[in-house]
Tab-separated table of C-alpha atoms in Angstrom:
chain	number	residue	atom	x	y	z
A	1	UNK	CA	-39.154	-30.998	-13.160
A	2	UNK	CA	-40.540	-29.342	-16.276
A	3	UNK	CA	-38.902	-28.196	-19.465
A	4	UNK	CA	-36.051	-25.640	-19.550
A	5	UNK	CA	-34.209	-24.147	-22.510
A	6	UNK	CA	-30.985	-22.257	-21.793
A	7	UNK	CA	-29.860	-20.417	-24.901
A	8	UNK	CA	-27.246	-17.911	-26.099
A	9	UNK	CA	-24.747	-19.566	-23.746
A	10	UNK	CA	-21.120	-20.606	-23.921
A	11	UNK	CA	-21.416	-24.307	-23.074
A	12	UNK	CA	-18.364	-25.981	-21.540
A	13	UNK	CA	-18.018	-29.500	-22.921
A	14	UNK	CA	-15.296	-32.075	-22.256
A	15	UNK	CA	-12.694	-30.460	-24.489
A	16	UNK	CA	-14.330	-27.433	-26.069
A	17	UNK	CA	-16.556	-24.431	-25.422
A	18	UNK	CA	-19.407	-23.937	-27.897
A	19	UNK	CA	-21.967	-21.168	-28.295
A	20	UNK	CA	-25.355	-22.802	-28.180
A	21	UNK	CA	-28.492	-24.023	-26.439
A	22	UNK	CA	-28.983	-26.631	-23.728
A	23	UNK	CA	-32.327	-28.380	-23.208
A	24	UNK	CA	-33.399	-29.835	-19.838
A	25	UNK	CA	-36.489	-32.018	-19.567
A	26	UNK	CA	-37.734	-34.328	-16.799
A	27	UNK	CA	-34.512	-33.959	-14.824
A	28	UNK	CA	-32.133	-34.810	-17.685
A	29	UNK	CA	-30.171	-33.067	-20.401
A	30	UNK	CA	-31.995	-33.983	-23.597
A	31	UNK	CA	-30.178	-31.935	-26.220
A	32	UNK	CA	-27.222	-29.589	-26.803
A	33	UNK	CA	-27.140	-27.646	-30.068
A	34	UNK	CA	-24.923	-25.005	-31.647
A	35	UNK	CA	-26.400	-21.537	-31.926
A	36	UNK	CA	-29.129	-19.648	-30.134
A	37	UNK	CA	-32.822	-20.459	-30.329
A	38	UNK	CA	-35.857	-18.220	-30.701
A	39	UNK	CA	-38.225	-20.708	-29.058
A	40	UNK	CA	-40.626	-18.888	-26.759
A	41	UNK	CA	-39.799	-19.298	-23.087
A	42	UNK	CA	-36.084	-19.984	-23.562
A	43	UNK	CA	-33.846	-18.310	-20.988
A	44	UNK	CA	-31.335	-15.997	-22.658
A	45	UNK	CA	-27.997	-16.543	-20.918
A	46	UNK	CA	-26.482	-13.446	-22.553
A	47	UNK	CA	-23.235	-15.224	-23.350
A	48	UNK	CA	-22.723	-16.606	-19.843
A	49	UNK	CA	-21.027	-19.965	-19.333
A	50	UNK	CA	-22.958	-23.165	-18.690
A	51	UNK	CA	-20.947	-25.783	-16.786
A	52	UNK	CA	-21.874	-29.071	-15.097
A	53	UNK	CA	-23.017	-28.924	-11.478
A	54	UNK	CA	-20.017	-29.043	-9.145
A	55	UNK	CA	-19.260	-32.284	-7.300
A	56	UNK	CA	-17.815	-32.034	-3.780
A	57	UNK	CA	-16.150	-35.172	-2.405
A	58	UNK	CA	-14.924	-33.932	0.988
A	59	UNK	CA	-16.389	-31.067	2.969
A	60	UNK	CA	-16.514	-30.276	6.682
A	61	UNK	CA	-19.199	-27.658	6.068
A	62	UNK	CA	-22.053	-29.596	7.678
A	63	UNK	CA	-20.072	-29.891	10.917
A	64	UNK	CA	-19.543	-26.126	10.849
A	65	UNK	CA	-23.305	-25.592	10.732
A	66	UNK	CA	-23.779	-28.110	13.557
A	67	UNK	CA	-21.370	-26.184	15.783
A	68	UNK	CA	-21.349	-22.549	14.633
A	69	UNK	CA	-19.381	-21.528	17.744
A	70	UNK	CA	-17.209	-23.541	20.134
A	71	UNK	CA	-19.429	-25.505	22.541
A	72	UNK	CA	-22.585	-24.328	20.712
A	73	UNK	CA	-24.646	-27.236	19.330
A	74	UNK	CA	-27.192	-26.343	16.640
A	75	UNK	CA	-30.240	-28.538	15.851
A	76	UNK	CA	-29.108	-31.078	13.274
A	77	UNK	CA	-32.001	-30.782	10.836
A	78	UNK	CA	-31.684	-27.013	10.742
A	79	UNK	CA	-27.950	-27.428	10.160
A	80	UNK	CA	-28.541	-29.909	7.328
A	81	UNK	CA	-30.951	-27.571	5.540
A	82	UNK	CA	-28.656	-24.551	5.929
A	83	UNK	CA	-25.701	-26.582	4.652
A	84	UNK	CA	-27.729	-27.878	1.687
A	85	UNK	CA	-28.867	-24.376	0.742
A	86	UNK	CA	-25.389	-22.911	1.049
A	87	UNK	CA	-23.879	-25.552	-1.227
A	88	UNK	CA	-26.607	-25.049	-3.824
A	89	UNK	CA	-25.861	-21.329	-3.845
A	90	UNK	CA	-22.195	-22.017	-4.671
A	91	UNK	CA	-22.981	-24.281	-7.629
A	92	UNK	CA	-22.445	-27.605	-5.846
A	93	UNK	CA	-25.146	-30.055	-6.938
A	94	UNK	CA	-23.647	-33.279	-5.556
A	95	UNK	CA	-21.939	-33.559	-2.182
A	96	UNK	CA	-20.353	-36.344	-0.189
A	97	UNK	CA	-20.917	-35.119	3.369
A	98	UNK	CA	-17.864	-35.935	5.481
A	99	UNK	CA	-18.652	-37.411	8.900
A	100	UNK	CA	-16.090	-38.687	11.378
A	101	UNK	CA	-16.419	-42.243	12.655
A	102	UNK	CA	-14.189	-43.245	15.533
A	103	UNK	CA	-14.220	-41.384	18.850
A	104	UNK	CA	-12.040	-40.783	21.883
A	105	UNK	CA	-14.226	-41.028	24.974
A	106	UNK	CA	-11.730	-41.617	27.783
A	107	UNK	CA	-9.921	-38.254	27.662
A	108	UNK	CA	-11.178	-35.270	29.616
A	109	UNK	CA	-10.187	-32.040	27.874
A	110	UNK	CA	-9.718	-33.467	24.354
A	111	UNK	CA	-12.445	-36.080	24.096
A	112	UNK	CA	-14.694	-36.174	21.072
A	113	UNK	CA	-17.821	-38.261	20.907
A	114	UNK	CA	-19.862	-40.259	18.427
A	115	UNK	CA	-22.291	-38.427	16.141
A	116	UNK	CA	-22.144	-39.854	12.604
A	117	UNK	CA	-24.839	-42.540	12.854
A	118	UNK	CA	-27.565	-40.242	14.176
A	119	UNK	CA	-26.621	-37.403	11.811
A	120	UNK	CA	-26.607	-39.732	8.806
A	121	UNK	CA	-30.088	-40.925	9.746
A	122	UNK	CA	-31.390	-37.357	9.855
A	123	UNK	CA	-29.756	-36.530	6.528
A	124	UNK	CA	-31.313	-39.554	4.836
A	125	UNK	CA	-34.700	-38.719	6.335
A	126	UNK	CA	-34.460	-35.181	4.931
A	127	UNK	CA	-33.704	-36.690	1.525
A	128	UNK	CA	-36.664	-39.097	1.725
A	129	UNK	CA	-38.972	-36.234	2.687
A	130	UNK	CA	-37.913	-34.128	-0.307
A	131	UNK	CA	-36.393	-31.392	1.851
A	132	UNK	CA	-33.043	-31.135	0.058
A	133	UNK	CA	-32.108	-29.131	-3.026
A	134	UNK	CA	-29.075	-31.155	-4.145
A	135	UNK	CA	-27.804	-34.763	-4.126
A	136	UNK	CA	-26.236	-35.982	-0.868
A	137	UNK	CA	-24.068	-39.056	-0.283
A	138	UNK	CA	-22.079	-40.041	2.810
A	139	UNK	CA	-18.331	-39.836	3.200
A	140	UNK	CA	-17.212	-41.671	6.327
A	141	UNK	CA	-13.912	-40.366	7.693
A	142	UNK	CA	-12.525	-43.407	9.509
A	143	UNK	CA	-10.291	-42.083	12.289
A	144	UNK	CA	-7.658	-44.759	12.830
A	145	UNK	CA	-6.294	-43.039	15.944
A	146	UNK	CA	-9.444	-43.493	18.039
A	147	UNK	CA	-11.093	-45.881	20.493
A	148	UNK	CA	-14.428	-46.803	18.885
A	149	UNK	CA	-13.887	-46.944	15.115
A	150	UNK	CA	-14.924	-50.516	14.407
A	151	UNK	CA	-18.046	-50.348	16.562
A	152	UNK	CA	-19.189	-47.168	14.807
A	153	UNK	CA	-18.543	-48.563	11.328
A	154	UNK	CA	-20.720	-51.590	12.094
A	155	UNK	CA	-23.715	-49.271	12.437
A	156	UNK	CA	-23.698	-48.462	8.704
A	157	UNK	CA	-25.150	-50.603	5.945
A	158	UNK	CA	-25.946	-50.637	2.242
A	159	UNK	CA	-29.013	-48.405	2.607
A	160	UNK	CA	-26.942	-45.508	3.947
A	161	UNK	CA	-25.528	-44.341	0.582
A	162	UNK	CA	-21.930	-44.406	1.800
A	163	UNK	CA	-20.035	-43.379	-1.315
A	164	UNK	CA	-16.559	-42.793	0.102
A	165	UNK	CA	-14.683	-44.125	3.122
A	166	UNK	CA	-11.367	-42.417	3.850
A	167	UNK	CA	-8.572	-43.678	6.085
A	168	UNK	CA	-7.706	-40.832	8.462
A	169	UNK	CA	-4.674	-41.056	10.739
A	170	UNK	CA	-4.075	-37.894	12.724
A	171	UNK	CA	-1.432	-39.383	15.013
A	172	UNK	CA	0.943	-36.506	15.856
A	173	UNK	CA	4.335	-36.472	14.187
A	174	UNK	CA	3.349	-37.827	10.759
A	175	UNK	CA	1.191	-37.102	7.718
A	176	UNK	CA	-0.698	-33.804	8.094
A	177	UNK	CA	0.918	-33.128	11.452
A	178	UNK	CA	4.461	-34.320	10.818
A	179	UNK	CA	5.475	-30.860	12.058
A	180	UNK	CA	4.527	-31.315	15.719
A	181	UNK	CA	4.561	-27.553	16.264
A	182	UNK	CA	1.672	-27.153	13.784
A	183	UNK	CA	-0.247	-29.821	15.695
A	184	UNK	CA	0.458	-28.025	18.959
A	185	UNK	CA	-0.789	-24.720	17.560
A	186	UNK	CA	-3.993	-26.414	16.383
A	187	UNK	CA	-4.788	-28.427	19.520
A	188	UNK	CA	-3.748	-25.844	22.098
A	189	UNK	CA	-5.604	-23.132	20.204
A	190	UNK	CA	-8.749	-25.269	20.146
A	191	UNK	CA	-8.655	-26.688	23.682
A	192	UNK	CA	-6.407	-24.265	25.593
A	193	UNK	CA	-4.001	-27.000	26.767
A	194	UNK	CA	-0.904	-26.333	28.818
A	195	UNK	CA	2.449	-27.750	27.703
A	196	UNK	CA	2.050	-30.659	30.104
A	197	UNK	CA	-1.509	-31.362	28.958
A	198	UNK	CA	-0.405	-31.250	25.331
A	199	UNK	CA	2.395	-33.741	25.999
A	200	UNK	CA	-0.104	-36.054	27.687
A	201	UNK	CA	-2.480	-35.702	24.730
A	202	UNK	CA	0.256	-36.645	22.250
A	203	UNK	CA	1.212	-39.658	24.356
A	204	UNK	CA	-2.428	-40.808	24.506
A	205	UNK	CA	-2.891	-40.575	20.751
A	206	UNK	CA	0.395	-42.306	20.025
A	207	UNK	CA	-0.599	-45.093	22.408
A	208	UNK	CA	-3.938	-45.524	20.642
A	209	UNK	CA	-2.209	-45.798	17.260
A	210	UNK	CA	0.286	-48.339	18.604
A	211	UNK	CA	-2.353	-50.537	20.250
A	212	UNK	CA	-5.323	-50.264	17.848
A	213	UNK	CA	-4.046	-48.748	14.610
A	214	UNK	CA	-3.384	-51.916	12.603
A	215	UNK	CA	-6.720	-53.479	13.558
A	216	UNK	CA	-8.600	-50.261	12.855
A	217	UNK	CA	-6.979	-49.817	9.457
A	218	UNK	CA	-7.751	-53.383	8.378
A	219	UNK	CA	-11.317	-53.093	9.671
A	220	UNK	CA	-11.921	-49.813	7.832
A	221	UNK	CA	-10.679	-51.289	4.547
A	222	UNK	CA	-13.036	-54.236	5.030
A	223	UNK	CA	-15.921	-51.882	5.863
A	224	UNK	CA	-15.406	-49.988	2.593
A	225	UNK	CA	-15.725	-53.267	0.689
A	226	UNK	CA	-18.828	-54.261	2.645
A	227	UNK	CA	-20.483	-50.888	1.994
A	228	UNK	CA	-19.464	-50.704	-1.656
A	229	UNK	CA	-17.693	-47.402	-0.984
A	230	UNK	CA	-14.737	-45.907	-2.815
A	231	UNK	CA	-11.705	-46.149	-0.538
A	232	UNK	CA	-9.643	-42.992	-0.083
A	233	UNK	CA	-6.368	-42.252	1.656
A	234	UNK	CA	-5.714	-39.046	3.547
A	235	UNK	CA	-2.536	-36.987	3.884
A	236	UNK	CA	-0.169	-39.483	2.251
A	237	UNK	CA	3.333	-38.100	2.750
A	238	UNK	CA	5.790	-40.699	1.460
A	239	UNK	CA	5.968	-43.171	-1.407
A	240	UNK	CA	5.666	-45.933	1.203
A	241	UNK	CA	2.344	-44.454	2.352
A	242	UNK	CA	1.106	-44.608	-1.233
A	243	UNK	CA	2.304	-48.192	-1.660
A	244	UNK	CA	0.241	-49.135	1.391
A	245	UNK	CA	-2.757	-47.198	0.048
A	246	UNK	CA	-2.539	-48.922	-3.328
A	247	UNK	CA	-2.373	-52.289	-1.596
A	248	UNK	CA	-5.626	-51.497	0.200
A	249	UNK	CA	-7.333	-50.633	-3.093
A	250	UNK	CA	-7.376	-46.853	-2.627
A	251	UNK	CA	-8.628	-44.970	-5.715
A	252	UNK	CA	-8.559	-41.423	-4.356
A	253	UNK	CA	-5.801	-39.597	-2.443
A	254	UNK	CA	-7.079	-36.703	-0.349
A	255	UNK	CA	-4.586	-33.911	0.184
A	256	UNK	CA	-1.194	-35.631	-0.223
A	257	UNK	CA	1.294	-33.501	1.667
A	258	UNK	CA	4.372	-33.785	-0.593
A	259	UNK	CA	5.336	-33.884	-4.252
A	260	UNK	CA	6.807	-37.332	-3.567
A	261	UNK	CA	3.426	-38.683	-2.494
A	262	UNK	CA	1.567	-37.051	-5.397
A	263	UNK	CA	4.014	-38.504	-7.917
A	264	UNK	CA	3.647	-41.948	-6.358
A	265	UNK	CA	-0.156	-41.628	-6.525
A	266	UNK	CA	-0.077	-40.922	-10.245
A	267	UNK	CA	2.300	-43.823	-10.809
A	268	UNK	CA	-0.221	-46.049	-8.976
A	269	UNK	CA	-3.176	-44.560	-10.919
A	270	UNK	CA	-4.646	-42.999	-7.760
A	271	UNK	CA	-6.409	-39.671	-8.371
A	272	UNK	CA	-4.961	-36.735	-6.438
A	273	UNK	CA	-7.378	-34.331	-4.741
A	274	UNK	CA	-6.224	-31.040	-3.237
A	275	UNK	CA	-8.003	-28.336	-1.290
A	276	UNK	CA	-9.407	-25.340	-3.156
A	277	UNK	CA	-8.608	-23.096	-0.143
A	278	UNK	CA	-4.965	-24.173	-0.456
A	279	UNK	CA	-4.983	-22.977	-4.066
A	280	UNK	CA	-6.781	-19.702	-3.331
A	281	UNK	CA	-4.614	-18.872	-0.297
A	282	UNK	CA	-1.398	-19.783	-2.089
A	283	UNK	CA	-0.415	-22.597	0.247
A	284	UNK	CA	-1.348	-25.108	2.928
A	285	UNK	CA	-2.319	-23.865	6.386
A	286	UNK	CA	-0.472	-26.904	7.791
A	287	UNK	CA	2.777	-26.122	5.989
A	288	UNK	CA	2.415	-28.938	3.437
A	289	UNK	CA	2.776	-28.848	-0.346
A	290	UNK	CA	0.958	-26.078	-2.210
A	291	UNK	CA	-1.855	-27.134	-4.552
A	292	UNK	CA	-0.544	-24.732	-7.188
A	293	UNK	CA	2.824	-26.482	-7.188
A	294	UNK	CA	1.128	-29.826	-7.897
A	295	UNK	CA	-0.999	-28.220	-10.622
A	296	UNK	CA	2.108	-26.861	-12.350
A	297	UNK	CA	3.583	-30.379	-12.238
A	298	UNK	CA	0.359	-31.868	-13.684
A	299	UNK	CA	-0.140	-33.830	-10.466
A	300	UNK	CA	-3.535	-32.364	-9.473
A	301	UNK	CA	-6.730	-34.077	-10.673
A	302	UNK	CA	-9.557	-32.989	-8.359
A	303	UNK	CA	-10.376	-30.032	-6.134
A	304	UNK	CA	-12.333	-30.089	-2.867
A	305	UNK	CA	-13.771	-27.035	-1.132
A	306	UNK	CA	-12.877	-28.665	2.213
A	307	UNK	CA	-13.958	-25.933	4.653
A	308	UNK	CA	-14.983	-23.082	2.248
A	309	UNK	CA	-17.792	-24.111	-0.155
A	310	UNK	CA	-17.490	-21.021	-2.328
A	311	UNK	CA	-13.813	-21.758	-2.984
A	312	UNK	CA	-14.593	-24.664	-5.327
A	313	UNK	CA	-15.780	-22.667	-8.342
A	314	UNK	CA	-13.216	-19.910	-7.825
A	315	UNK	CA	-10.351	-22.407	-7.672
A	316	UNK	CA	-11.514	-24.181	-10.845
A	317	UNK	CA	-11.277	-20.893	-12.722
A	318	UNK	CA	-7.849	-20.263	-11.198
A	319	UNK	CA	-6.691	-23.602	-12.595
A	320	UNK	CA	-8.261	-22.795	-15.956
A	321	UNK	CA	-6.158	-19.624	-16.069
A	322	UNK	CA	-3.033	-21.453	-14.902
A	323	UNK	CA	-3.422	-24.200	-17.514
A	324	UNK	CA	-4.920	-21.867	-20.148
A	325	UNK	CA	-7.635	-24.485	-20.584
A	326	UNK	CA	-11.165	-23.780	-19.314
A	327	UNK	CA	-12.627	-27.291	-19.861
A	328	UNK	CA	-9.661	-28.838	-18.012
A	329	UNK	CA	-10.049	-26.474	-15.067
A	330	UNK	CA	-13.798	-27.090	-14.821
A	331	UNK	CA	-13.240	-30.862	-15.043
A	332	UNK	CA	-11.401	-30.815	-11.689
A	333	UNK	CA	-14.683	-29.982	-9.943
A	334	UNK	CA	-17.058	-31.919	-12.228
A	335	UNK	CA	-15.963	-34.804	-14.437
A	336	UNK	CA	-12.893	-35.887	-12.440
A	337	UNK	CA	-14.641	-36.147	-9.045
A	338	UNK	CA	-17.594	-37.937	-10.688
A	339	UNK	CA	-15.239	-40.519	-12.169
A	340	UNK	CA	-13.333	-40.957	-8.892
A	341	UNK	CA	-16.593	-41.549	-7.002
A	342	UNK	CA	-17.980	-43.932	-9.614
A	343	UNK	CA	-20.845	-41.624	-10.653
A	344	UNK	CA	-21.589	-42.150	-14.339
A	345	UNK	CA	-24.734	-40.046	-14.597
A	346	UNK	CA	-23.270	-36.585	-13.906
A	347	UNK	CA	-20.129	-34.436	-14.069
A	348	UNK	CA	-20.462	-33.578	-17.786
A	349	UNK	CA	-22.864	-31.747	-20.053
A	350	UNK	CA	-24.136	-34.399	-22.439
A	351	UNK	CA	-27.555	-35.713	-23.518
A	352	UNK	CA	-28.889	-38.374	-21.177
A	353	UNK	CA	-27.014	-37.188	-18.099
A	354	UNK	CA	-28.602	-35.532	-15.060
A	355	UNK	CA	-29.746	-31.955	-15.479
A	356	UNK	CA	-27.174	-30.585	-13.047
A	357	UNK	CA	-26.109	-27.257	-14.561
A	358	UNK	CA	-24.604	-23.982	-13.371
A	359	UNK	CA	-24.828	-20.665	-15.228
A	360	UNK	CA	-21.748	-18.545	-14.561
A	361	UNK	CA	-20.894	-15.001	-15.609
A	362	UNK	CA	-17.215	-14.090	-15.666
A	363	UNK	CA	-16.936	-10.489	-14.481
A	364	UNK	CA	-13.556	-8.816	-13.944
A	365	UNK	CA	-11.918	-12.182	-13.429
A	366	UNK	CA	-14.498	-13.320	-10.877
A	367	UNK	CA	-16.951	-16.176	-11.548
A	368	UNK	CA	-20.453	-15.035	-10.577
A	369	UNK	CA	-23.253	-17.607	-10.374
A	370	UNK	CA	-26.465	-16.637	-12.189
A	371	UNK	CA	-28.411	-19.880	-11.786
A	372	UNK	CA	-28.140	-23.463	-10.529
A	373	UNK	CA	-30.217	-26.461	-11.649
A	374	UNK	CA	-30.209	-29.819	-9.852
A	375	UNK	CA	-31.939	-32.725	-11.586
A	376	UNK	CA	-33.404	-30.141	-13.935
A	377	UNK	CA	-34.979	-28.102	-11.127
A	378	UNK	CA	-33.764	-24.588	-10.407
A	379	UNK	CA	-32.422	-24.522	-6.853
A	380	UNK	CA	-30.443	-21.268	-6.739
């Protein structure tokens, strides 16, 4: 891991930015001092920013590498390594890789099969073999509206590093897809369904939710406790949704779809996470509440890159400009996600914490990454 001195840098701390030097040794931050150093071998950061390594709690990016084109399956290990390298290049040093559990195997055109257990095994093997640049944990996306959720959850145990389990309910007509026309655009665009086939698909999913939903939801909550995972909700829309989430012990709300739900989350002390692409694009692609609107109401705590890894850093700087507070903006992708996930050894620049650091130049309003260190080792 070696010894690294980063000097002549603007170092972003919890509530201030100082001009100084940061010392990394044996994978940890050992010292932060004001002022530049003349020690031989120190890397001159030329006034660039040093921020903590970014922490990503929910990303579909690994799945994108597994299926780079519709009906094209890429070798999993190659996909894992490409995903790992891409995240490192965007400043992400800790990721919770989102994997769906719960499949629909009886449908013909719209079936989706099991994959999480085998993929998780390959990911953990890559970690054991020292093939990965950054820290990886599992995020199990428990699909309530499915046929096989409980059986798939039983295949995971304490050794699997499951950090987050989220309750996903994509039943048409509520939550993310309360606007059924948005759901139709998504499904028909993906599978090429006719109107009659779409109606049959909606009826099948609604039937699954009616017959298995309550048992699946209770089983997923129990699985999170068994695995020691943080429980997250997904697409809460109403205050009643949030009341249910709080009753389950949810600590993290992924992408609430309304101001009402975000306000209820804060009242229940549930952290609100929104998508960085939503913020960059100026709104939700599903027609739900805009991340910027929640930020202006002080209802946004955490950002997730979701489906665009490079959006995470860019969105943090957008929030910093919006709030006129750089440490606060950076905290939405560092300290706040670390706290929500129960990680006490990262997310801040402080002596004793992991040497996860990103050097960022700010050029014409654009954050440009100059270097990334994970556990004190330069990875990008």
